[in-house]
Amino acid sequence: MSSTIPIETTGAPAAIGPYAQGRIGGGMVFVSGQLGFDPTRGEFVGDDFDAQARQALANMRAILQAAGCQLTDVAAVDVFLADMGNFVEFNRIYQDFFGDHKPARAVVAVKTLPKNGLVEIKCIAIRR
């Protein structure tokens, strides 16, 4: 028997591979990398960075909520950008979502993301 529980919600896109949207275990929530997919259509919400980044964060939030968490429970965030030129814009969008809460964070540039996405975001939260 697994010591973690999978998280499943229709508020975020279904996984596009052999993984869960997230898992709960040891008092923590692990959210898999989220792209800017519309949860109902399973396609990108648009071709622009702003739309994809906002949707990726909204998908992450939906998975956290399905696990009984909020953005203020997030301890660490990893962000993958297809173009580091979007770093400043991402910071503005990220601040809109997290407000005064400042989790630990890493942002790295990658050569390519699944489905040629522009941004992918994953996080770890503490389940209270």
XYZ file of N, CA and C in Angstrom:
384
model
N 0.843 -1.179 0.000
C 0.000 0.000 0.000
C 0.892 1.247 0.000
N 0.535 2.223 -0.815
C 1.300 3.461 -0.912
C 1.126 4.313 0.340
N 2.202 5.005 0.716
C 2.111 5.879 1.878
C 1.697 7.295 1.485
N 1.403 7.509 0.206
C 0.903 8.796 -0.246
C -0.444 8.601 -0.930
N -1.202 9.689 -0.964
C -2.546 9.657 -1.551
C -2.546 10.548 -2.791
N -3.029 10.038 -3.926
C -3.076 10.880 -5.121
C -4.143 11.971 -4.992
N -3.873 13.085 -5.630
C -4.834 14.192 -5.696
C -5.419 14.180 -7.101
N -6.736 14.235 -7.178
C -7.414 14.288 -8.464
C -8.492 15.358 -8.397
N -8.471 16.266 -9.360
C -9.495 17.308 -9.429
C -9.766 17.660 -10.882
N -11.015 17.980 -11.166
C -11.364 18.458 -12.503
C -11.067 19.949 -12.634
N -10.643 20.579 -11.522
C -10.296 22.002 -11.550
C -8.955 22.279 -12.198
N -8.211 21.210 -12.513
C -6.923 21.328 -13.197
C -6.884 20.269 -14.292
N -6.047 20.467 -15.294
C -5.990 19.482 -16.372
C -5.552 18.113 -15.875
N -6.052 17.075 -16.510
C -5.600 15.720 -16.203
C -4.129 15.599 -16.584
N -3.426 14.716 -15.914
C -2.021 14.475 -16.227
C -1.888 14.009 -17.672
N -0.825 14.452 -18.358
C -0.614 14.053 -19.753
C 0.407 12.927 -19.852
N 0.666 12.269 -18.739
C 1.605 11.153 -18.705
C 1.314 10.276 -17.507
N 2.231 9.359 -17.210
C 2.022 8.419 -16.106
C 2.387 9.017 -14.749
N 1.632 9.998 -14.321
C 1.852 10.651 -13.030
C 0.537 11.216 -12.524
N 0.516 11.583 -11.253
C -0.680 12.171 -10.639
C -0.591 13.687 -10.709
N -1.735 14.354 -10.614
C -1.735 15.819 -10.527
C -0.947 16.262 -9.300
N -1.010 15.460 -8.264
C -0.269 15.738 -7.037
C -0.424 14.570 -6.090
N 0.304 14.641 -4.974
C 0.209 13.587 -3.958
C 0.302 14.221 -2.583
N -0.369 13.574 -1.632
C -0.348 14.007 -0.235
C 0.371 12.934 0.568
N 1.307 13.346 1.408
C 2.003 12.388 2.262
C 2.894 13.098 3.255
N 3.000 12.552 4.440
C 3.895 13.111 5.444
C 3.574 14.549 5.812
N 2.287 14.906 5.742
C 1.898 16.276 6.080
C 2.229 17.290 4.996
N 2.617 16.786 3.827
C 2.987 17.679 2.735
C 2.179 17.372 1.483
N 2.065 18.363 0.614
C 1.391 18.218 -0.664
C 2.402 18.514 -1.761
N 2.520 17.597 -2.699
C 3.442 17.733 -3.819
C 2.616 17.896 -5.081
N 2.694 19.069 -5.710
C 1.926 19.337 -6.926
C 2.837 19.150 -8.131
N 2.418 18.287 -9.050
C 3.178 18.056 -10.276
C 3.230 19.328 -11.117
N 4.203 19.382 -12.006
C 4.361 20.537 -12.881
C 3.092 20.840 -13.656
N 2.694 22.100 -13.618
C 1.477 22.543 -14.287
C 1.811 23.480 -15.434
N 1.219 23.193 -16.574
C 1.336 24.045 -17.751
C 0.103 24.938 -17.828
N 0.074 25.797 -18.797
C -1.045 26.716 -18.966
C -2.204 26.130 -19.732
N -2.589 24.891 -19.406
C -3.712 24.226 -20.067
C -5.034 24.612 -19.429
N -6.042 24.794 -20.250
C -7.413 24.947 -19.783
C -7.855 23.576 -19.264
N -8.374 23.493 -18.036
C -8.741 22.191 -17.477
C -9.833 21.443 -18.233
N -10.700 22.168 -18.909
C -11.802 21.492 -19.593
C -11.433 21.059 -21.013
N -10.602 21.833 -21.671
C -10.249 21.523 -23.065
C -8.947 20.737 -23.185
N -8.071 20.843 -22.170
C -6.785 20.158 -22.248
C -5.855 20.755 -23.277
N -6.072 22.026 -23.593
C -5.227 22.745 -24.551
C -4.757 24.036 -23.894
N -3.685 24.618 -24.434
C -3.209 25.884 -23.895
C -4.293 26.952 -23.996
N -4.345 27.824 -22.980
C -5.341 28.896 -22.972
C -5.017 29.964 -24.005
N -3.816 29.989 -24.482
C -3.396 30.949 -25.496
C -1.927 30.742 -25.815
N -1.453 31.506 -26.784
C -0.056 31.395 -27.186
C 0.849 32.356 -26.429
N 0.245 33.281 -25.667
C 1.065 34.291 -25.002
C 1.476 33.860 -23.598
N 2.608 34.361 -23.169
C 3.186 33.987 -21.886
C 2.264 34.330 -20.726
N 1.697 35.524 -20.708
C 0.842 35.966 -19.612
C -0.300 34.976 -19.375
N -1.003 34.617 -20.432
C -2.144 33.704 -20.307
C -1.702 32.334 -19.797
N -0.607 31.813 -20.336
C -0.133 30.498 -19.911
C 0.357 30.513 -18.461
N 1.061 31.564 -18.069
C 1.571 31.640 -16.692
C 0.421 31.737 -15.692
N -0.546 32.586 -15.980
C -1.692 32.724 -15.071
C -2.479 31.416 -14.957
N -2.643 30.716 -16.082
C -3.388 29.463 -16.048
C -2.598 28.374 -15.318
N -1.291 28.327 -15.513
C -0.467 27.338 -14.802
C -0.580 27.549 -13.296
N -0.545 28.799 -12.857
C -0.705 29.099 -11.429
C -2.115 28.759 -10.946
N -3.118 29.027 -11.763
C -4.497 28.695 -11.388
C -4.658 27.174 -11.273
N -4.019 26.426 -12.171
C -4.076 24.968 -12.106
C -3.406 24.464 -10.835
N -2.265 25.043 -10.498
C -1.557 24.676 -9.275
C -2.440 24.948 -8.058
N -3.080 26.111 -8.042
C -3.964 26.477 -6.928
C -5.140 25.501 -6.816
N -5.713 25.084 -7.938
C -6.845 24.143 -7.917
C -6.432 22.806 -7.302
N -5.243 22.347 -7.605
C -4.755 21.085 -7.041
C -4.500 21.250 -5.548
N -3.920 22.372 -5.165
C -3.714 22.647 -3.735
C -5.047 22.652 -2.994
N -6.051 23.313 -3.560
C -7.365 23.377 -2.920
C -7.989 21.993 -2.807
N -7.790 21.158 -3.820
C -8.323 19.793 -3.767
C -7.666 18.998 -2.643
N -6.456 19.408 -2.260
C -5.730 18.748 -1.168
C -5.999 19.418 0.180
N -6.865 20.434 0.185
C -7.186 21.135 1.429
C -6.192 22.210 1.796
N -5.457 22.717 0.814
C -4.447 23.755 1.062
C -4.794 25.047 0.334
N -4.073 26.090 0.711
C -4.181 27.396 0.067
C -2.791 27.812 -0.397
N -2.725 28.883 -1.162
C -1.417 29.386 -1.614
C -0.509 29.724 -0.431
N -1.097 30.170 0.676
C -0.279 30.526 1.845
C 0.335 29.308 2.522
N -0.059 28.102 2.131
C 0.538 26.878 2.659
C 1.747 26.429 1.832
N 1.992 27.094 0.707
C 3.088 26.702 -0.181
C 4.425 27.072 0.458
N 5.321 26.075 0.521
C 6.648 26.279 1.103
C 7.706 26.507 0.026
N 7.542 25.866 -1.138
C 8.553 25.976 -2.192
C 7.898 25.865 -3.562
N 8.429 26.631 -4.501
C 7.927 26.646 -5.875
C 9.110 26.490 -6.819
N 8.955 25.653 -7.829
C 9.942 25.539 -8.904
C 9.271 25.966 -10.197
N 9.937 26.853 -10.920
C 9.389 27.418 -12.150
C 10.352 27.123 -13.289
N 9.800 26.672 -14.399
C 10.594 26.366 -15.581
C 10.114 27.267 -16.713
N 11.004 28.092 -17.231
C 10.663 29.019 -18.309
C 11.338 28.585 -19.600
N 10.598 28.629 -20.698
C 11.176 28.343 -22.004
C 12.039 29.507 -22.475
N 11.829 30.689 -21.896
C 12.589 31.885 -22.267
C 12.801 32.733 -21.013
N 14.040 32.852 -20.568
C 14.334 33.632 -19.366
C 14.012 35.113 -19.575
N 13.771 35.520 -20.801
C 13.334 36.880 -21.076
C 11.979 37.185 -20.455
N 11.246 36.155 -20.052
C 9.937 36.334 -19.405
C 10.035 36.407 -17.884
N 11.252 36.432 -17.342
C 11.452 36.406 -15.891
C 10.764 37.580 -15.178
N 10.950 38.793 -15.650
C 10.375 39.975 -15.001
C 8.847 39.921 -15.083
N 8.312 39.561 -16.245
C 6.860 39.450 -16.390
C 6.323 38.364 -15.464
N 7.045 37.239 -15.364
C 6.591 36.173 -14.476
C 6.543 36.658 -13.031
N 7.540 37.402 -12.610
C 7.549 37.916 -11.230
C 6.300 38.745 -10.937
N 5.862 39.554 -11.883
C 4.648 40.365 -11.688
C 3.418 39.467 -11.542
N 3.305 38.477 -12.401
C 2.164 37.560 -12.361
C 2.186 36.762 -11.058
N 3.349 36.268 -10.690
C 3.545 35.480 -9.473
C 3.135 36.293 -8.248
N 3.541 37.560 -8.212
C 3.185 38.448 -7.092
C 1.667 38.628 -7.016
N 0.992 38.716 -8.164
C -0.471 38.814 -8.174
C -1.103 37.607 -7.481
N -0.544 36.429 -7.696
C -1.094 35.212 -7.098
C -0.734 35.064 -5.632
N 0.521 35.290 -5.295
C 0.982 35.014 -3.934
C 0.899 36.203 -2.994
N 0.770 37.425 -3.516
C 0.680 38.599 -2.643
C 1.898 38.694 -1.739
N 1.653 38.848 -0.442
C 2.746 39.006 0.523
C 3.410 37.691 0.909
N 2.788 36.553 0.587
C 3.382 35.254 0.908
C 4.559 35.008 -0.031
N 5.702 34.655 0.527
C 6.900 34.463 -0.280
C 7.518 33.086 -0.018
N 7.065 32.067 -0.767
C 7.666 30.741 -0.614
C 9.113 30.753 -1.131
N 9.896 29.762 -0.734
C 11.195 29.557 -1.366
C 10.920 29.288 -2.847
N 11.849 29.686 -3.722
C 11.556 29.544 -5.151
C 12.819 29.402 -5.966
N 12.720 28.637 -7.037
C 13.771 28.551 -8.043
C 13.118 28.785 -9.396
N 13.798 29.525 -10.261
C 13.336 29.735 -11.639
C 14.503 29.363 -12.545
N 14.257 28.446 -13.452
C 15.303 28.032 -14.378
C 14.788 28.080 -15.804
N 15.711 28.320 -16.728
C 15.378 28.278 -18.151
C 15.617 26.855 -18.638
N 14.710 26.381 -19.459
C 14.830 25.046 -20.036
C 14.749 25.141 -21.550
N 15.287 24.143 -22.206
C 15.288 24.156 -23.666
C 13.875 24.039 -24.226
N 13.111 23.098 -23.705
C 11.723 22.909 -24.153
C 10.885 22.361 -23.014
N 9.603 22.640 -23.098
C 8.635 22.123 -22.131
C 7.637 21.241 -22.876
N 6.910 20.373 -22.158
C 5.916 19.537 -22.831
C 4.959 20.375 -23.682
N 4.648 19.835 -24.842
C 3.702 20.474 -25.775
C 4.164 21.877 -26.189
N 5.470 22.166 -26.011
C 6.069 23.472 -26.335
C 5.469 24.602 -25.514
N 5.122 24.297 -24.282
C 4.614 25.324 -23.379
C 5.676 26.383 -23.093
N 5.227 27.498 -22.551
C 6.126 28.610 -22.245
C 6.561 28.634 -20.788
N 5.778 27.967 -19.910
C 6.086 27.949 -18.478
C 5.474 26.706 -17.843
N 6.189 26.153 -16.875
C 5.680 25.032 -16.080
C 6.008 25.325 -14.618
N 5.066 25.036 -13.723
C 5.224 25.389 -12.311
C 4.827 24.199 -11.442
N 5.666 23.876 -10.454
C 5.333 22.843 -9.478
C 5.613 23.384 -8.096
N 5.002 22.770 -7.080
C 5.217 23.281 -5.728
C 5.085 22.202 -4.675
N 5.529 22.547 -3.482
C 5.357 21.728 -2.286
C 4.691 22.616 -1.246
N 3.641 22.082 -0.632
C 2.913 22.823 0.414
C 2.884 21.995 1.688
N 2.698 22.682 2.801
C 2.543 22.039 4.094
C 1.050 21.914 4.372
N 0.601 20.706 4.620
C -0.825 20.470 4.884
C -1.077 20.609 6.382
N -1.922 21.536 6.754
C -2.192 21.816 8.169
C -3.423 21.103 8.657
